[in-house]
PDB file of C-alpha atoms and ligand atoms in Angstrom:
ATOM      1  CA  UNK J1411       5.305 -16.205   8.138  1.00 94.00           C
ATOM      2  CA  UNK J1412       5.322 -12.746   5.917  1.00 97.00           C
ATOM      3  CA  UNK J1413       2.431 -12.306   3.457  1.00 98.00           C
ATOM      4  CA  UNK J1414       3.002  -9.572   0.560  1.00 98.00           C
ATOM      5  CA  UNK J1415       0.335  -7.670  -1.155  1.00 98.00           C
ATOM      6  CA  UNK J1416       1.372  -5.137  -3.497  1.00 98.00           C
ATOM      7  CA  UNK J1417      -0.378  -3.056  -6.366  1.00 97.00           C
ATOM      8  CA  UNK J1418      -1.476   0.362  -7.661  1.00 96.00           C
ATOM      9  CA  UNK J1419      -3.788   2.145  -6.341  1.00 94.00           C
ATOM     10  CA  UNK J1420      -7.164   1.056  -4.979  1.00 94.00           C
ATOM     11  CA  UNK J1421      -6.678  -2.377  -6.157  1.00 95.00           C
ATOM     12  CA  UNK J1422      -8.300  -3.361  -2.856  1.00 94.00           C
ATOM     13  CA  UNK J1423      -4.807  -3.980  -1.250  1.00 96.00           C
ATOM     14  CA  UNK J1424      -5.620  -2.774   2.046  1.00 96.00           C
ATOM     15  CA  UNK J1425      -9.123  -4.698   2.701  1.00 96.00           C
ATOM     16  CA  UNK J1426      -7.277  -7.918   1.561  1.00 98.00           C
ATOM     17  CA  UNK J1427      -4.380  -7.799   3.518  1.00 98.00           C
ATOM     18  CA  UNK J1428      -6.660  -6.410   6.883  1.00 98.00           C
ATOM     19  CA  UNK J1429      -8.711  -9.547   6.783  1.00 98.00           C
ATOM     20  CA  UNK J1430      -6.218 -11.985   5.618  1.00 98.00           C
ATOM     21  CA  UNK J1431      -4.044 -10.621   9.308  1.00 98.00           C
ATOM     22  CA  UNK J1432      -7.559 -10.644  11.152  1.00 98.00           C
ATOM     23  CA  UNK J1433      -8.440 -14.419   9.880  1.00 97.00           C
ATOM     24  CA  UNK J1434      -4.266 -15.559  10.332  1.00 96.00           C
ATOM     25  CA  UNK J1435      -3.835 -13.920  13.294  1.00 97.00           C
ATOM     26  CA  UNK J1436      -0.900 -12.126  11.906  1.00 97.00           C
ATOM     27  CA  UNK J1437       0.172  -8.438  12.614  1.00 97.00           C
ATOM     28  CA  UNK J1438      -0.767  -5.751   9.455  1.00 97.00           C
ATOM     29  CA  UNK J1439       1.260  -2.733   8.083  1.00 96.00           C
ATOM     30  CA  UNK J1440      -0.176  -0.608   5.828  1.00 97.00           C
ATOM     31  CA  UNK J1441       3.155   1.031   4.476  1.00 97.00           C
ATOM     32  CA  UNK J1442       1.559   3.507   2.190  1.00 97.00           C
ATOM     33  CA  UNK J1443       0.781   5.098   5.624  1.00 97.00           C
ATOM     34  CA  UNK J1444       4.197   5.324   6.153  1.00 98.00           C
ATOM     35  CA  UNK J1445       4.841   7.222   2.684  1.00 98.00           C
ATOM     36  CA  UNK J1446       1.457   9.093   3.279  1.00 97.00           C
ATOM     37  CA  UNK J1447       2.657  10.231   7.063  1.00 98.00           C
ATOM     38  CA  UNK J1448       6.101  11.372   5.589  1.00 98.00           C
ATOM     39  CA  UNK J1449       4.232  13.662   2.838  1.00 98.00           C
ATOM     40  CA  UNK J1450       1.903  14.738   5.526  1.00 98.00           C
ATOM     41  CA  UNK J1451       4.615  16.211   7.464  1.00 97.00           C
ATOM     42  CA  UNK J1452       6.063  18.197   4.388  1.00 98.00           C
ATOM     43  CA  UNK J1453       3.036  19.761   3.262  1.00 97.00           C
ATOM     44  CA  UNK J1454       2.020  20.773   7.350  1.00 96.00           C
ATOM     45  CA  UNK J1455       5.443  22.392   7.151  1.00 95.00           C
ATOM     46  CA  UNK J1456       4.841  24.378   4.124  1.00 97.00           C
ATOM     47  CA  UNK J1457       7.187  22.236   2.043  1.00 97.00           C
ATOM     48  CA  UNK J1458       7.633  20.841  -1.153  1.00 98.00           C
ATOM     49  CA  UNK J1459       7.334  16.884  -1.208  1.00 98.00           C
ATOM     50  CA  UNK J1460       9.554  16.676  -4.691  1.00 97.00           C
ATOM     51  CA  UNK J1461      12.475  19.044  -2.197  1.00 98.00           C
ATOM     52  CA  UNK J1462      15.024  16.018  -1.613  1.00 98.00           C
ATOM     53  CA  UNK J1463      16.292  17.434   1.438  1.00 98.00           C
ATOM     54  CA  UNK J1464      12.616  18.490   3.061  1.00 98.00           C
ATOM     55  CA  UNK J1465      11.310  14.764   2.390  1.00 98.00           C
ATOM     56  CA  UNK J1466      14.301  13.094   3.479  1.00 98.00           C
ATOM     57  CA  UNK J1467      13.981  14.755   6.616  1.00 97.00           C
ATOM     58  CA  UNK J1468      10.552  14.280   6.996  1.00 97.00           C
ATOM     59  CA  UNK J1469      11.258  10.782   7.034  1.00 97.00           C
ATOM     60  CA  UNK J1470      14.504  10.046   9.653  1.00 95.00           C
ATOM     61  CA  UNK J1471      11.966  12.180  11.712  1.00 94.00           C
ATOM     62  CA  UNK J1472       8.692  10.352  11.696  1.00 93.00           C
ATOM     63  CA  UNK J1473       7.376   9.401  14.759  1.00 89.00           C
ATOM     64  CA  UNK J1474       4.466   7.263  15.710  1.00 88.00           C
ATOM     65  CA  UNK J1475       2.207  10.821  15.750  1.00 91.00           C
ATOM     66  CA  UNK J1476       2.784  10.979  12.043  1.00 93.00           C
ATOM     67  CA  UNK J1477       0.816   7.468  11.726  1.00 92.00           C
ATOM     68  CA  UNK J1478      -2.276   8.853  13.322  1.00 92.00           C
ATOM     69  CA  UNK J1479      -2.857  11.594  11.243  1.00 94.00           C
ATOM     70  CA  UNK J1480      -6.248  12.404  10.113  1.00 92.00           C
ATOM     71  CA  UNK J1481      -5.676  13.978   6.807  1.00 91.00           C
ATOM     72  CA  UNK J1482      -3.698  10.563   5.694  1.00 95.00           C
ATOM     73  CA  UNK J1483      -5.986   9.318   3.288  1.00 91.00           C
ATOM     74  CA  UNK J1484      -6.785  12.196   1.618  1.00 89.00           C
ATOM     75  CA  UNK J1485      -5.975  12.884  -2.549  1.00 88.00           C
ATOM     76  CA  UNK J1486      -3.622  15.597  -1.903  1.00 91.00           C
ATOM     77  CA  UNK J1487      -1.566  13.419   0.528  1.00 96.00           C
ATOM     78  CA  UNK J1488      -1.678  10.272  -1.639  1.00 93.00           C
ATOM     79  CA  UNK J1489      -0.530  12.309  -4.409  1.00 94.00           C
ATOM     80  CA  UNK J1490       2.468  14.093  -2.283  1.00 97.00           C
ATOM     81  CA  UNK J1491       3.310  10.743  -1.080  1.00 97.00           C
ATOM     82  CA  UNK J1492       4.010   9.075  -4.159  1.00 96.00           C
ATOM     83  CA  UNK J1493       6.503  12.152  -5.270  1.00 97.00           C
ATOM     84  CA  UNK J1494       8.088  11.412  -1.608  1.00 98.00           C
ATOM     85  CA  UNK J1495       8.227   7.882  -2.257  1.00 97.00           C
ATOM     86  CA  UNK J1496      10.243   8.020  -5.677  1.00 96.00           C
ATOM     87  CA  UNK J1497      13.200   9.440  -3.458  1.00 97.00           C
ATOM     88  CA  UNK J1498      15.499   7.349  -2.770  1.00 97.00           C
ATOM     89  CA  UNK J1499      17.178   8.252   0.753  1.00 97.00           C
ATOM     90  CA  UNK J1500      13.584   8.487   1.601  1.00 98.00           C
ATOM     91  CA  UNK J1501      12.900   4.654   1.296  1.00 97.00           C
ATOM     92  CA  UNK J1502      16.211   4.052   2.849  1.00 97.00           C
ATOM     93  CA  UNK J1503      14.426   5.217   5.909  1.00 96.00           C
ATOM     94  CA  UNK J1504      11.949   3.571   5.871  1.00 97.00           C
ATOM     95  CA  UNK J1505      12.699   0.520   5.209  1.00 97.00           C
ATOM     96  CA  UNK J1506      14.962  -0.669   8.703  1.00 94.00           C
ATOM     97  CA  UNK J1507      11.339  -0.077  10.173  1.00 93.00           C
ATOM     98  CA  UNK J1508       9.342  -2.686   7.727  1.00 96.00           C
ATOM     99  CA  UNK J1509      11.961  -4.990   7.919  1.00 97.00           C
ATOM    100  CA  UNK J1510      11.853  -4.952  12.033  1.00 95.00           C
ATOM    101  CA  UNK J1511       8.171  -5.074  11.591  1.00 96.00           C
ATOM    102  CA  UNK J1512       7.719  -8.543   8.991  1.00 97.00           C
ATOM    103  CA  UNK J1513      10.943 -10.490  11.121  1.00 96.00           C
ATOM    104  CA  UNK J1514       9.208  -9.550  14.501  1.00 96.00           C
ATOM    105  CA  UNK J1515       5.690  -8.481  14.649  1.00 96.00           C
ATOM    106  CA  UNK J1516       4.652  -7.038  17.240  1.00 94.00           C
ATOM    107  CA  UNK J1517       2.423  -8.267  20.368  1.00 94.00           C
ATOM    108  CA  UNK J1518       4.335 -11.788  19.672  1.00 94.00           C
ATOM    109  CA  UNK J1519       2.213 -12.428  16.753  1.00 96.00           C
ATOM    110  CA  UNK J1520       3.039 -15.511  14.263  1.00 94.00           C
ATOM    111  CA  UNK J1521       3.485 -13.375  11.445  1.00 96.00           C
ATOM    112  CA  UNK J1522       2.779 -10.529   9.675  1.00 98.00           C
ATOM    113  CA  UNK J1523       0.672  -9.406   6.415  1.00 98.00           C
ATOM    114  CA  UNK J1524       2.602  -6.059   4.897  1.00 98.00           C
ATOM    115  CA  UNK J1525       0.644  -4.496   1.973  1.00 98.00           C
ATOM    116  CA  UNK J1526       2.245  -1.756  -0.722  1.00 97.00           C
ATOM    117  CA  UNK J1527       4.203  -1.227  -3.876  1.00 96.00           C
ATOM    118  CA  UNK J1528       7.413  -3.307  -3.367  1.00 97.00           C
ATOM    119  CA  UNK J1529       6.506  -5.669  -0.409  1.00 98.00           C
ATOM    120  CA  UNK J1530       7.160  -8.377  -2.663  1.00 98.00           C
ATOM    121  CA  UNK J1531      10.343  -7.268  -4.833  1.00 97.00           C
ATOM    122  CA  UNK J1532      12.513  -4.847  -2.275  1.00 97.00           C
ATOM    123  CA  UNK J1533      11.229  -4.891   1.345  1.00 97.00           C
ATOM    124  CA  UNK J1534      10.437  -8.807   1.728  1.00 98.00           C
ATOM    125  CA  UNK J1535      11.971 -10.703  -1.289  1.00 98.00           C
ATOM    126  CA  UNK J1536      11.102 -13.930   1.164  1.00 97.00           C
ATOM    127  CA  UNK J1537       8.015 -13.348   1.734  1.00 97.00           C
ATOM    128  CA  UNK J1538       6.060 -16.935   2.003  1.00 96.00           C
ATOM    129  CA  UNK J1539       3.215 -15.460  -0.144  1.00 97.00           C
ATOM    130  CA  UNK J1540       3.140 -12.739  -2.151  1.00 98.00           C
ATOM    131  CA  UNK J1541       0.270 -11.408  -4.342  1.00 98.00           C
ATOM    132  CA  UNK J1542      -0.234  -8.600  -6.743  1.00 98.00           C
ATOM    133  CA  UNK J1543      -3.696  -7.263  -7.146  1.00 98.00           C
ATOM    134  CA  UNK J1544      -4.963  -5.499 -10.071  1.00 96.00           C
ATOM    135  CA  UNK J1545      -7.964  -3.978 -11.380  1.00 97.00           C
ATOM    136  CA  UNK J1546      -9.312  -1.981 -14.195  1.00 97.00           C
ATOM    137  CA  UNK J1547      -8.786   2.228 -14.321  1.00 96.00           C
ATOM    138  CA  UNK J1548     -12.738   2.246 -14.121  1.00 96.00           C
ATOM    139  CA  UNK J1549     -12.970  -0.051 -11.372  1.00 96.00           C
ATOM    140  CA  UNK J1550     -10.066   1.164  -9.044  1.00 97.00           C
ATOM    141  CA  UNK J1551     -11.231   5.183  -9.688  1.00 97.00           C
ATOM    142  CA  UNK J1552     -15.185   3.807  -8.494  1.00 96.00           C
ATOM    143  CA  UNK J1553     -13.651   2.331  -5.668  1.00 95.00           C
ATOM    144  CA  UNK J1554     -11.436   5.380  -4.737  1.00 94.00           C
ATOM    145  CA  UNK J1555     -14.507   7.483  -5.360  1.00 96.00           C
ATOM    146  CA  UNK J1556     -16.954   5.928  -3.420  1.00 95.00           C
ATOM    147  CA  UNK J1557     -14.463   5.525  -0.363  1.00 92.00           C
ATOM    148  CA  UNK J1558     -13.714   9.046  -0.327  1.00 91.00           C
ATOM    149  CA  UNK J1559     -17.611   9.736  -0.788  1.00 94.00           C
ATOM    150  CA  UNK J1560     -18.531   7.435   2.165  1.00 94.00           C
ATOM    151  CA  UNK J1561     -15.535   9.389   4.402  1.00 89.00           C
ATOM    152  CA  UNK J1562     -17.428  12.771   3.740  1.00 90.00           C
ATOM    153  CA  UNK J1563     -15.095  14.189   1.698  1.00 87.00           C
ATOM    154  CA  UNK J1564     -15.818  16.232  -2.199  1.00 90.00           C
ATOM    155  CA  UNK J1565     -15.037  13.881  -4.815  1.00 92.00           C
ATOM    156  CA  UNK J1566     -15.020  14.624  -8.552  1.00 95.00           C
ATOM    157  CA  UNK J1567     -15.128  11.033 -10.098  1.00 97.00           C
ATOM    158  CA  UNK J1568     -13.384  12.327 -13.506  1.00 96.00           C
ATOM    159  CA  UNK J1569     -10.657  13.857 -10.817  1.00 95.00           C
ATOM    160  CA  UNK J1570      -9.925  10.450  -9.064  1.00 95.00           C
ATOM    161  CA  UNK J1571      -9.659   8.893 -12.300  1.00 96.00           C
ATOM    162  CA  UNK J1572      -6.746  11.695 -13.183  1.00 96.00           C
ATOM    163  CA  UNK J1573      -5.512  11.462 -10.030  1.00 94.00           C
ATOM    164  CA  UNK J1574      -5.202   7.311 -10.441  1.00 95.00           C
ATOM    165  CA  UNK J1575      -3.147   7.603 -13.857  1.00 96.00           C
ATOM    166  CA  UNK J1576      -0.778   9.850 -12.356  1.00 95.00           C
ATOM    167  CA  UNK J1577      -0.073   8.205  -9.248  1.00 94.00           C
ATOM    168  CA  UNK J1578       0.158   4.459 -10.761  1.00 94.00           C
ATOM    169  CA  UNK J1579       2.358   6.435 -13.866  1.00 95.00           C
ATOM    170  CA  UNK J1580       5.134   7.640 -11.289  1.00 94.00           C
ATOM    171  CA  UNK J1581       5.020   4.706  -9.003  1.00 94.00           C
ATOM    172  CA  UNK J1582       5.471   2.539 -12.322  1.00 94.00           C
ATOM    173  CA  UNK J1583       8.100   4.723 -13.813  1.00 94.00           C
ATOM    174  CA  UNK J1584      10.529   5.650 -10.954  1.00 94.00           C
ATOM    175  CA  UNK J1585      13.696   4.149 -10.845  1.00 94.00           C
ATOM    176  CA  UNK J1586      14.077   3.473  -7.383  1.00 93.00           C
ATOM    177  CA  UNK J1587      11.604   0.252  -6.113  1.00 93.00           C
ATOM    178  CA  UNK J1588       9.225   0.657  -8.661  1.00 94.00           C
ATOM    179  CA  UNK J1589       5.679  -0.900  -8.317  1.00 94.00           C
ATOM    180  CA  UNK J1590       5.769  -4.296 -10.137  1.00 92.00           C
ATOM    181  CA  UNK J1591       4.754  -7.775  -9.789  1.00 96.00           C
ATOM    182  CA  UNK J1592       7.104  -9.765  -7.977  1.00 97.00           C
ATOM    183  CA  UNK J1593       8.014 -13.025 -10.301  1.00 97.00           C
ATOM    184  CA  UNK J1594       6.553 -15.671  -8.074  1.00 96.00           C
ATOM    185  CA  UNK J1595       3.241 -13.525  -7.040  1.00 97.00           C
ATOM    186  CA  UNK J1596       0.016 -14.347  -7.583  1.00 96.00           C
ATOM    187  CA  UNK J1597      -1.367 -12.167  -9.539  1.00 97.00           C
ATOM    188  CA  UNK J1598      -5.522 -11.410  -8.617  1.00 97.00           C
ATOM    189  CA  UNK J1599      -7.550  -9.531 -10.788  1.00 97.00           C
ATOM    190  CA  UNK J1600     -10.397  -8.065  -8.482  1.00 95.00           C
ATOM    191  CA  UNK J1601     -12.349  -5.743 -11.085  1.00 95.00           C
ATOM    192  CA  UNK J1602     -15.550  -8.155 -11.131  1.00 94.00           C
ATOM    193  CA  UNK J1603     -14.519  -9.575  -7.146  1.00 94.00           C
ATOM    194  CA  UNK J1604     -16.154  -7.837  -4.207  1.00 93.00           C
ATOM    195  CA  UNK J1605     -13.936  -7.361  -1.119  1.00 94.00           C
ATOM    196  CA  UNK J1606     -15.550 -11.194  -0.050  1.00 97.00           C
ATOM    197  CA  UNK J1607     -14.765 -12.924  -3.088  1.00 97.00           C
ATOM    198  CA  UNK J1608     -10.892 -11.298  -3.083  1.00 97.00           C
ATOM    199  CA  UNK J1609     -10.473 -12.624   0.537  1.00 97.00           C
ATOM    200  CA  UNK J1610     -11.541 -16.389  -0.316  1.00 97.00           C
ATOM    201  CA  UNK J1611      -9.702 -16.293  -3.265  1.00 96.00           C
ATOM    202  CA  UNK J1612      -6.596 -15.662  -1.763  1.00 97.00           C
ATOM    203  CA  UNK J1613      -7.343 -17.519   1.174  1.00 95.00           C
ATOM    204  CA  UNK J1614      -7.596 -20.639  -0.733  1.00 94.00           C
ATOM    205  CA  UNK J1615      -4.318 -19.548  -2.588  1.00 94.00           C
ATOM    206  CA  UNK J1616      -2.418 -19.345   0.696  1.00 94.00           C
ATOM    207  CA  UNK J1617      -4.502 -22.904   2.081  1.00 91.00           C
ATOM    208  CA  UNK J1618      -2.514 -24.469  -1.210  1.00 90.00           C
ATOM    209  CA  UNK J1619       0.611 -23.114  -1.582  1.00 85.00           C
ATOM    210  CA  UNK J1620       1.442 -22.966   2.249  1.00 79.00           C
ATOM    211  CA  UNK J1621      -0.921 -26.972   3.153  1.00 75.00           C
ATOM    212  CA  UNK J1622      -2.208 -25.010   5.981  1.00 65.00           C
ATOM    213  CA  UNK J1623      -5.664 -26.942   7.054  1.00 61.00           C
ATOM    214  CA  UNK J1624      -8.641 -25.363   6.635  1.00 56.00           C
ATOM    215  CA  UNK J1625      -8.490 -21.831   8.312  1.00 53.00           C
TER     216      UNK J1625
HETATM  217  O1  LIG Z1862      -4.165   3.234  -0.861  1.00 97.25           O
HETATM  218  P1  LIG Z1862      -3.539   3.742  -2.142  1.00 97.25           P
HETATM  219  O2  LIG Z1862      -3.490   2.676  -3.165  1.00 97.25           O
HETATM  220  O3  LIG Z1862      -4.125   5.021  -2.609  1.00 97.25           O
HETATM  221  O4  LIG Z1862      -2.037   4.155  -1.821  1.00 97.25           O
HETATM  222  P2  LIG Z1862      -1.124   3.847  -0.577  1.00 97.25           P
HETATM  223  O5  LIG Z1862      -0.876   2.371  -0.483  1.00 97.25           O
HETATM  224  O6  LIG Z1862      -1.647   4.521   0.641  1.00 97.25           O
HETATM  225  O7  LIG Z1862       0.296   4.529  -0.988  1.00 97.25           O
HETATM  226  C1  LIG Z1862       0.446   5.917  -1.199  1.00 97.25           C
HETATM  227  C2  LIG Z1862       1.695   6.124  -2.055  1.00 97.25           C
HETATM  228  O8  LIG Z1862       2.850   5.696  -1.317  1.00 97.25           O
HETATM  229  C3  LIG Z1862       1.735   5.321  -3.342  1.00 97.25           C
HETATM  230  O9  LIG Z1862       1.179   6.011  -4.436  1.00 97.25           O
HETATM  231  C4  LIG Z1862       3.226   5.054  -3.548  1.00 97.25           C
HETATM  232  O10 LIG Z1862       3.836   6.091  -4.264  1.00 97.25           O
HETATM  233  C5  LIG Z1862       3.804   5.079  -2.158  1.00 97.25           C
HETATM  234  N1  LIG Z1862       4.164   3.747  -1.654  1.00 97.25           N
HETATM  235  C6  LIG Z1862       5.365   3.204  -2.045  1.00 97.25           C
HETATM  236  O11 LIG Z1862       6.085   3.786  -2.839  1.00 97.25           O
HETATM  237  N2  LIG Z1862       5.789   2.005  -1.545  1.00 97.25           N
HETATM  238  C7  LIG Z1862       5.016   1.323  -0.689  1.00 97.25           C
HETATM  239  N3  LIG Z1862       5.454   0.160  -0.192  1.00 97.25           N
HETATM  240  C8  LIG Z1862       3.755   1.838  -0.297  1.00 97.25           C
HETATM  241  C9  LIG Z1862       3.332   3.057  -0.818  1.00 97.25           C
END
């Protein structure tokens, strides 16, 4: 079984989809890490993530190192890795890995939970449930704010805010798997929903549309 969740950023994508593959059982990929990892690489190298050729290697070179980065979540790299991610070779090479990852999870698990930008439309058009979180600017830049607060890092709210707008404007606007809601998602709106409330929302979703019992 393959969950989706896709949406821009901070929607809350990556606490939903954790829990929903702690409380299934199901393997989780985070594959804005992937993106992240691949712009991490460029700018350690002294390189230019919008450089076709510097990001396209970056990727058919990533190793599992590149996942365990520490400066991952970090503004810079989430704003490098959404110029990476608008090239298209560089999805290319990404995406034999995802696929492998949703059609066989690993450690024999029943299924996996993949969150991002194009779970749902390009990288698992099958998926058995797909949903598209959203959330207000406001909401999404407190969120963003607040996490990057809590992970010791500076953080200018006004700045996350900018850095939201341009980050959701060229993942919207790219040609190449650009983020939208896939046409049978559900889409959540979690602006007034604590990271609770999301989770038994779409738990309930997934109890209906999939008659699984109770979990
Ligand atoms: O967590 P946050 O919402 O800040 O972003 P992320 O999921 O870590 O993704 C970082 C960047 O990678 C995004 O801004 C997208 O440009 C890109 N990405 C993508 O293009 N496709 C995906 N499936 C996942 C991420």
């Amino acid at each position: 079984m393959i969950i989706a969740v896709d949406g821009p950023v901070a929607a809350g994508k990556g606490t939903l989809a954790r829990r929903l593959a702690a409380a299934l059982d199901f393997a989780y990929l985070d594959t804005g890490s992937i993106y992240r990892a691949v712009a991490a690489r460029v700018l350690a190298a002294g390189g230019d993530p919008q450089n076709h050729d510097e990001a396209v290697e970056a990727a058919r070179s990533l190793g599992p190192a590149d996942l365990e980065r520490s400066d991952l979540r970090s503004e810079a790299v989430g704003q490098a890795a959404s110029k990476v991610a608008a090239n298209q070779a560089v999805r290319e090479a990404l995406l034999a890995f995802q696929h492998r990852f949703a059609a066989q999870p690993p450690e024999g698990k029943g299924g996996a939970v993949l969150d991002g930008r194009d779970i749902g439309t390009v990288v698992c058009p099958d998926a058995d449930m797909k949903f598209f979180l959203t959330a207000s600017m406001e909401a999404r830049a407190r969120r963003r704010h607040k996490e990057l607060l809590e992970r010791g890092e500076k953080s200018i709210y006004a700045r996350v805010l900018q850095d939201l707008r341009e980050r959701d404007a060229r993942d919207s606007g790219r040609a190449t798997a650009p983020l939208k809601a896939a046409a049978d998602a559900l889409r959540l709106d979690t602006s007034e929903m604590d990271a609770d409330q999301a989770f038994a929302a779409a738990m309930a979703e997934i109890e209906r549309r999939l008659k699984l019992p109770g979990l």
